[in-house]
């Protein structure tokens, strides 16, 4: 584990802004910390940098179909970047909830239909609060479980600990060196650029999620088939 100021100092040494044994000024440290947070924010747009898939459980209220999510929202938790799966749990049985697109959700003609089981969900990742829309409108209290990708943690102070999985510190160190170099009027070497690219590639390979392919039964029908005979 390392702190933000230790990471910043290490990145500055890489590009020669400070020498071994020197420490950056308060202004230099603030500039680098700002660059670090901007870089982390940009990484949140790349799915394969997001290592956290978090499951949360929320209670749906009878007759309520729209819920805000995020700090201070109806569901008071970290705002998800994307909801990747969901289910309703009733009497210890889980029922899949389809994650809909806005276009398909808008095409639902009777959004005020009520049911004892929510079957669809559309998530609008608005800021500062996201919005979860469920369908049909719950006619009772239901337990909604969602698995979501959440943002990488921003750094609020130089002495904050950076808690990340193996491999991230190397990517952060070399990538931050590239980010701050223009701020201090220096150029990064080809070696630094190559190591940064390699470290980021290792993270992305590690974070690839292997999914099981599935098909809509209406498209392929029922029964078995033989790929050798075509029957």
mmCIF file of C-alpha atoms in Angstrom:
data_model
loop_
_atom_site.group_PDB
_atom_site.id
_atom_site.type_symbol
_atom_site.label_atom_id
_atom_site.label_comp_id
_atom_site.label_asym_id
_atom_site.label_seq_id
_atom_site.Cartn_x
_atom_site.Cartn_y
_atom_site.Cartn_z
ATOM 1 C CA UNK A 1 0.000 0.000 0.000
ATOM 2 C CA UNK A 2 1.175 3.516 -0.728
ATOM 3 C CA UNK A 3 -0.117 7.038 -0.214
ATOM 4 C CA UNK A 4 -0.984 9.591 -2.870
ATOM 5 C CA UNK A 5 1.996 11.806 -2.044
ATOM 6 C CA UNK A 6 4.356 8.813 -2.253
ATOM 7 C CA UNK A 7 2.956 7.972 -5.683
ATOM 8 C CA UNK A 8 3.259 11.598 -6.802
ATOM 9 C CA UNK A 9 6.859 11.813 -5.585
ATOM 10 C CA UNK A 10 7.730 8.589 -7.397
ATOM 11 C CA UNK A 11 6.194 9.845 -10.669
ATOM 12 C CA UNK A 12 8.007 13.166 -10.362
ATOM 13 C CA UNK A 13 11.324 11.386 -9.918
ATOM 14 C CA UNK A 14 10.701 9.412 -13.112
ATOM 15 C CA UNK A 15 10.587 12.588 -15.201
ATOM 16 C CA UNK A 16 13.296 14.452 -13.272
ATOM 17 C CA UNK A 17 11.088 17.102 -11.674
ATOM 18 C CA UNK A 18 12.588 16.254 -8.286
ATOM 19 C CA UNK A 19 15.801 14.454 -7.463
ATOM 20 C CA UNK A 20 16.309 11.669 -4.953
ATOM 21 C CA UNK A 21 16.024 13.134 -1.453
ATOM 22 C CA UNK A 22 14.098 16.206 -2.629
ATOM 23 C CA UNK A 23 10.423 16.862 -1.999
ATOM 24 C CA UNK A 24 8.026 18.818 -4.224
ATOM 25 C CA UNK A 25 6.616 22.148 -3.173
ATOM 26 C CA UNK A 26 3.024 22.396 -1.986
ATOM 27 C CA UNK A 27 1.985 23.905 -5.335
ATOM 28 C CA UNK A 28 3.726 21.130 -7.287
ATOM 29 C CA UNK A 29 2.104 18.472 -5.141
ATOM 30 C CA UNK A 30 -1.336 20.078 -5.590
ATOM 31 C CA UNK A 31 -0.837 20.208 -9.369
ATOM 32 C CA UNK A 32 0.110 16.546 -9.492
ATOM 33 C CA UNK A 33 -2.771 15.516 -7.222
ATOM 34 C CA UNK A 34 -5.219 17.328 -9.492
ATOM 35 C CA UNK A 35 -3.715 15.554 -12.519
ATOM 36 C CA UNK A 36 -3.981 12.201 -10.712
ATOM 37 C CA UNK A 37 -7.683 12.674 -10.016
ATOM 38 C CA UNK A 38 -8.383 13.791 -13.587
ATOM 39 C CA UNK A 39 -6.576 10.689 -14.862
ATOM 40 C CA UNK A 40 -8.525 8.394 -12.501
ATOM 41 C CA UNK A 41 -11.750 10.042 -13.649
ATOM 42 C CA UNK A 42 -10.827 9.373 -17.294
ATOM 43 C CA UNK A 43 -10.005 5.724 -16.525
ATOM 44 C CA UNK A 44 -13.597 5.280 -15.316
ATOM 45 C CA UNK A 45 -14.702 5.551 -18.952
ATOM 46 C CA UNK A 46 -12.726 2.423 -19.793
ATOM 47 C CA UNK A 47 -14.597 -0.638 -18.528
ATOM 48 C CA UNK A 48 -11.493 -2.801 -18.259
ATOM 49 C CA UNK A 49 -9.928 -0.466 -15.683
ATOM 50 C CA UNK A 50 -12.888 -0.998 -13.337
ATOM 51 C CA UNK A 51 -12.012 -3.887 -11.046
ATOM 52 C CA UNK A 52 -14.970 -3.535 -8.676
ATOM 53 C CA UNK A 53 -18.272 -5.224 -9.441
ATOM 54 C CA UNK A 54 -20.408 -4.571 -6.394
ATOM 55 C CA UNK A 55 -23.715 -6.193 -5.451
ATOM 56 C CA UNK A 56 -26.179 -4.048 -3.522
ATOM 57 C CA UNK A 57 -29.640 -4.855 -2.223
ATOM 58 C CA UNK A 58 -32.441 -2.303 -2.139
ATOM 59 C CA UNK A 59 -36.094 -2.390 -1.176
ATOM 60 C CA UNK A 60 -38.586 -1.392 -3.865
ATOM 61 C CA UNK A 61 -41.662 0.413 -2.565
ATOM 62 C CA UNK A 62 -45.214 -0.389 -3.588
ATOM 63 C CA UNK A 63 -46.484 1.884 -6.419
ATOM 64 C CA UNK A 64 -43.030 3.512 -6.893
ATOM 65 C CA UNK A 65 -41.221 2.816 -10.172
ATOM 66 C CA UNK A 66 -38.422 5.435 -10.185
ATOM 67 C CA UNK A 67 -35.543 5.626 -7.700
ATOM 68 C CA UNK A 68 -32.460 7.828 -7.530
ATOM 69 C CA UNK A 69 -29.139 6.198 -6.655
ATOM 70 C CA UNK A 70 -25.954 7.797 -5.375
ATOM 71 C CA UNK A 71 -24.830 9.675 -2.290
ATOM 72 C CA UNK A 72 -28.002 11.252 -0.841
ATOM 73 C CA UNK A 73 -30.313 9.450 -3.279
ATOM 74 C CA UNK A 74 -33.261 7.141 -2.614
ATOM 75 C CA UNK A 75 -30.692 4.355 -2.709
ATOM 76 C CA UNK A 76 -27.936 6.038 -0.706
ATOM 77 C CA UNK A 77 -24.777 4.379 -2.016
ATOM 78 C CA UNK A 78 -21.954 4.987 -4.475
ATOM 79 C CA UNK A 79 -23.419 5.970 -7.842
ATOM 80 C CA UNK A 80 -22.890 3.124 -10.337
ATOM 81 C CA UNK A 81 -21.293 3.781 -13.698
ATOM 82 C CA UNK A 82 -23.271 0.882 -15.161
ATOM 83 C CA UNK A 83 -25.657 -1.770 -13.859
ATOM 84 C CA UNK A 84 -24.638 -5.069 -15.438
ATOM 85 C CA UNK A 85 -27.177 -7.463 -13.906
ATOM 86 C CA UNK A 86 -30.113 -7.518 -11.512
ATOM 87 C CA UNK A 87 -32.616 -9.865 -9.929
ATOM 88 C CA UNK A 88 -35.601 -9.845 -7.588
ATOM 89 C CA UNK A 89 -35.444 -12.199 -4.597
ATOM 90 C CA UNK A 90 -38.734 -13.477 -3.241
ATOM 91 C CA UNK A 91 -39.065 -16.337 -0.726
ATOM 92 C CA UNK A 92 -35.417 -17.292 -1.355
ATOM 93 C CA UNK A 93 -36.018 -17.613 -5.102
ATOM 94 C CA UNK A 94 -34.214 -15.289 -7.530
ATOM 95 C CA UNK A 95 -35.968 -13.925 -10.619
ATOM 96 C CA UNK A 96 -33.865 -12.354 -13.357
ATOM 97 C CA UNK A 97 -34.463 -8.686 -14.170
ATOM 98 C CA UNK A 98 -33.736 -7.690 -17.768
ATOM 99 C CA UNK A 99 -31.453 -4.638 -18.120
ATOM 100 C CA UNK A 100 -33.193 -2.573 -20.773
ATOM 101 C CA UNK A 101 -31.890 0.196 -23.031
ATOM 102 C CA UNK A 102 -33.560 3.606 -22.950
ATOM 103 C CA UNK A 103 -34.935 3.070 -26.441
ATOM 104 C CA UNK A 104 -36.603 -0.233 -25.583
ATOM 105 C CA UNK A 105 -37.796 1.054 -22.212
ATOM 106 C CA UNK A 106 -39.396 4.070 -23.902
ATOM 107 C CA UNK A 107 -41.221 1.687 -26.247
ATOM 108 C CA UNK A 108 -43.120 0.083 -23.374
ATOM 109 C CA UNK A 109 -46.628 1.336 -24.039
ATOM 110 C CA UNK A 110 -48.199 0.890 -20.595
ATOM 111 C CA UNK A 111 -45.607 1.804 -18.004
ATOM 112 C CA UNK A 112 -48.214 2.071 -15.228
ATOM 113 C CA UNK A 113 -48.989 -1.669 -15.159
ATOM 114 C CA UNK A 114 -48.453 -3.096 -11.667
ATOM 115 C CA UNK A 115 -47.148 -6.511 -10.699
ATOM 116 C CA UNK A 116 -45.844 -8.475 -7.745
ATOM 117 C CA UNK A 117 -42.655 -9.101 -9.743
ATOM 118 C CA UNK A 118 -40.465 -6.519 -11.474
ATOM 119 C CA UNK A 119 -39.075 -7.957 -14.719
ATOM 120 C CA UNK A 120 -37.249 -5.044 -16.390
ATOM 121 C CA UNK A 121 -34.981 -2.190 -15.404
ATOM 122 C CA UNK A 122 -33.555 0.859 -17.158
ATOM 123 C CA UNK A 123 -30.668 2.761 -15.564
ATOM 124 C CA UNK A 124 -29.938 6.390 -16.430
ATOM 125 C CA UNK A 125 -26.405 7.177 -15.136
ATOM 126 C CA UNK A 126 -27.129 10.872 -14.665
ATOM 127 C CA UNK A 127 -25.035 13.119 -12.419
ATOM 128 C CA UNK A 128 -24.850 13.601 -9.507
ATOM 129 C CA UNK A 129 -27.535 10.962 -8.967
ATOM 130 C CA UNK A 130 -28.364 8.105 -11.300
ATOM 131 C CA UNK A 131 -31.964 7.000 -11.836
ATOM 132 C CA UNK A 132 -33.288 3.432 -11.776
ATOM 133 C CA UNK A 133 -36.610 2.874 -13.564
ATOM 134 C CA UNK A 134 -38.331 -0.480 -12.984
ATOM 135 C CA UNK A 135 -41.155 -2.227 -14.841
ATOM 136 C CA UNK A 136 -43.852 -3.200 -14.083
ATOM 137 C CA UNK A 137 -44.631 -0.859 -11.211
ATOM 138 C CA UNK A 138 -44.211 -2.937 -8.028
ATOM 139 C CA UNK A 139 -47.520 -3.611 -6.274
ATOM 140 C CA UNK A 140 -45.728 -4.709 -3.120
ATOM 141 C CA UNK A 141 -42.345 -4.414 -1.401
ATOM 142 C CA UNK A 142 -39.697 -6.251 -3.421
ATOM 143 C CA UNK A 143 -36.013 -6.959 -2.812
ATOM 144 C CA UNK A 144 -33.942 -5.723 -5.754
ATOM 145 C CA UNK A 145 -30.353 -6.938 -6.085
ATOM 146 C CA UNK A 146 -28.092 -5.149 -8.565
ATOM 147 C CA UNK A 147 -24.503 -5.806 -9.635
ATOM 148 C CA UNK A 148 -22.792 -2.686 -10.896
ATOM 149 C CA UNK A 149 -19.513 -1.218 -12.027
ATOM 150 C CA UNK A 150 -18.469 1.606 -9.750
ATOM 151 C CA UNK A 151 -16.039 4.462 -10.141
ATOM 152 C CA UNK A 152 -12.425 4.281 -9.087
ATOM 153 C CA UNK A 153 -11.916 6.155 -5.839
ATOM 154 C CA UNK A 154 -10.836 9.782 -6.098
ATOM 155 C CA UNK A 155 -8.004 11.054 -3.867
ATOM 156 C CA UNK A 156 -9.074 13.812 -1.480
ATOM 157 C CA UNK A 157 -5.764 14.491 0.306
ATOM 158 C CA UNK A 158 -2.066 13.819 -0.394
ATOM 159 C CA UNK A 159 -1.758 11.462 2.583
ATOM 160 C CA UNK A 160 -4.722 9.293 1.508
ATOM 161 C CA UNK A 161 -3.919 5.610 1.084
ATOM 162 C CA UNK A 162 -4.266 4.233 -2.443
ATOM 163 C CA UNK A 163 -5.920 0.831 -2.143
ATOM 164 C CA UNK A 164 -5.897 -1.001 -5.471
ATOM 165 C CA UNK A 165 -5.306 -4.581 -6.695
ATOM 166 C CA UNK A 166 -1.847 -5.799 -7.771
ATOM 167 C CA UNK A 167 -0.569 -4.122 -10.918
ATOM 168 C CA UNK A 168 -2.455 -0.845 -10.550
ATOM 169 C CA UNK A 169 0.293 1.040 -8.703
ATOM 170 C CA UNK A 170 2.741 0.476 -11.563
ATOM 171 C CA UNK A 171 0.187 1.713 -14.084
ATOM 172 C CA UNK A 172 -0.660 4.716 -11.903
ATOM 173 C CA UNK A 173 2.984 5.654 -11.359
ATOM 174 C CA UNK A 174 4.050 5.595 -15.008
ATOM 175 C CA UNK A 175 0.781 6.979 -16.371
ATOM 176 C CA UNK A 176 0.853 9.858 -13.889
ATOM 177 C CA UNK A 177 4.396 10.672 -14.987
ATOM 178 C CA UNK A 178 3.073 11.085 -18.537
ATOM 179 C CA UNK A 179 0.119 13.182 -17.343
ATOM 180 C CA UNK A 180 2.155 15.663 -15.308
ATOM 181 C CA UNK A 181 5.133 16.019 -17.644
ATOM 182 C CA UNK A 182 3.578 18.886 -19.686
ATOM 183 C CA UNK A 183 2.694 20.717 -16.447
ATOM 184 C CA UNK A 184 6.396 20.900 -15.586
ATOM 185 C CA UNK A 185 7.712 21.478 -19.097
ATOM 186 C CA UNK A 186 9.445 18.131 -19.527
ATOM 187 C CA UNK A 187 9.121 15.248 -21.973
ATOM 188 C CA UNK A 188 8.801 11.614 -21.016
ATOM 189 C CA UNK A 189 11.193 9.050 -22.390
ATOM 190 C CA UNK A 190 10.073 6.260 -24.687
ATOM 191 C CA UNK A 191 10.804 3.741 -21.914
ATOM 192 C CA UNK A 192 8.331 5.429 -19.546
ATOM 193 C CA UNK A 193 5.650 5.547 -22.234
ATOM 194 C CA UNK A 194 6.169 1.874 -23.069
ATOM 195 C CA UNK A 195 6.028 0.756 -19.433
ATOM 196 C CA UNK A 196 2.850 2.793 -18.869
ATOM 197 C CA UNK A 197 1.186 1.217 -21.915
ATOM 198 C CA UNK A 198 2.301 -2.274 -20.882
ATOM 199 C CA UNK A 199 1.060 -1.862 -17.292
ATOM 200 C CA UNK A 200 -2.354 -0.650 -18.483
ATOM 201 C CA UNK A 201 -2.614 -3.546 -20.943
ATOM 202 C CA UNK A 202 -1.902 -6.067 -18.151
ATOM 203 C CA UNK A 203 -4.743 -4.582 -16.070
ATOM 204 C CA UNK A 204 -7.200 -4.750 -18.950
ATOM 205 C CA UNK A 205 -6.352 -8.371 -19.703
ATOM 206 C CA UNK A 206 -6.829 -9.260 -16.044
ATOM 207 C CA UNK A 207 -10.203 -7.523 -15.836
ATOM 208 C CA UNK A 208 -11.797 -9.154 -18.891
ATOM 209 C CA UNK A 209 -15.037 -10.829 -17.814
ATOM 210 C CA UNK A 210 -15.793 -14.167 -19.458
ATOM 211 C CA UNK A 211 -19.489 -14.372 -20.239
ATOM 212 C CA UNK A 212 -21.572 -17.404 -21.133
ATOM 213 C CA UNK A 213 -23.257 -16.980 -24.496
ATOM 214 C CA UNK A 214 -27.048 -17.222 -24.469
ATOM 215 C CA UNK A 215 -29.785 -16.938 -27.054
ATOM 216 C CA UNK A 216 -33.419 -15.917 -27.048
ATOM 217 C CA UNK A 217 -35.463 -19.137 -27.271
ATOM 218 C CA UNK A 218 -37.816 -17.448 -29.744
ATOM 219 C CA UNK A 219 -34.931 -17.059 -32.178
ATOM 220 C CA UNK A 220 -33.480 -20.558 -32.019
ATOM 221 C CA UNK A 221 -36.522 -22.613 -30.997
ATOM 222 C CA UNK A 222 -36.400 -25.539 -28.645
ATOM 223 C CA UNK A 223 -34.752 -28.945 -28.800
ATOM 224 C CA UNK A 224 -31.245 -29.985 -29.781
ATOM 225 C CA UNK A 225 -29.196 -29.646 -32.941
ATOM 226 C CA UNK A 226 -26.197 -31.379 -34.513
ATOM 227 C CA UNK A 227 -23.520 -29.041 -35.842
ATOM 228 C CA UNK A 228 -22.070 -31.858 -37.978
ATOM 229 C CA UNK A 229 -25.249 -32.738 -39.857
ATOM 230 C CA UNK A 230 -27.032 -29.407 -39.596
ATOM 231 C CA UNK A 231 -30.114 -31.105 -38.142
#
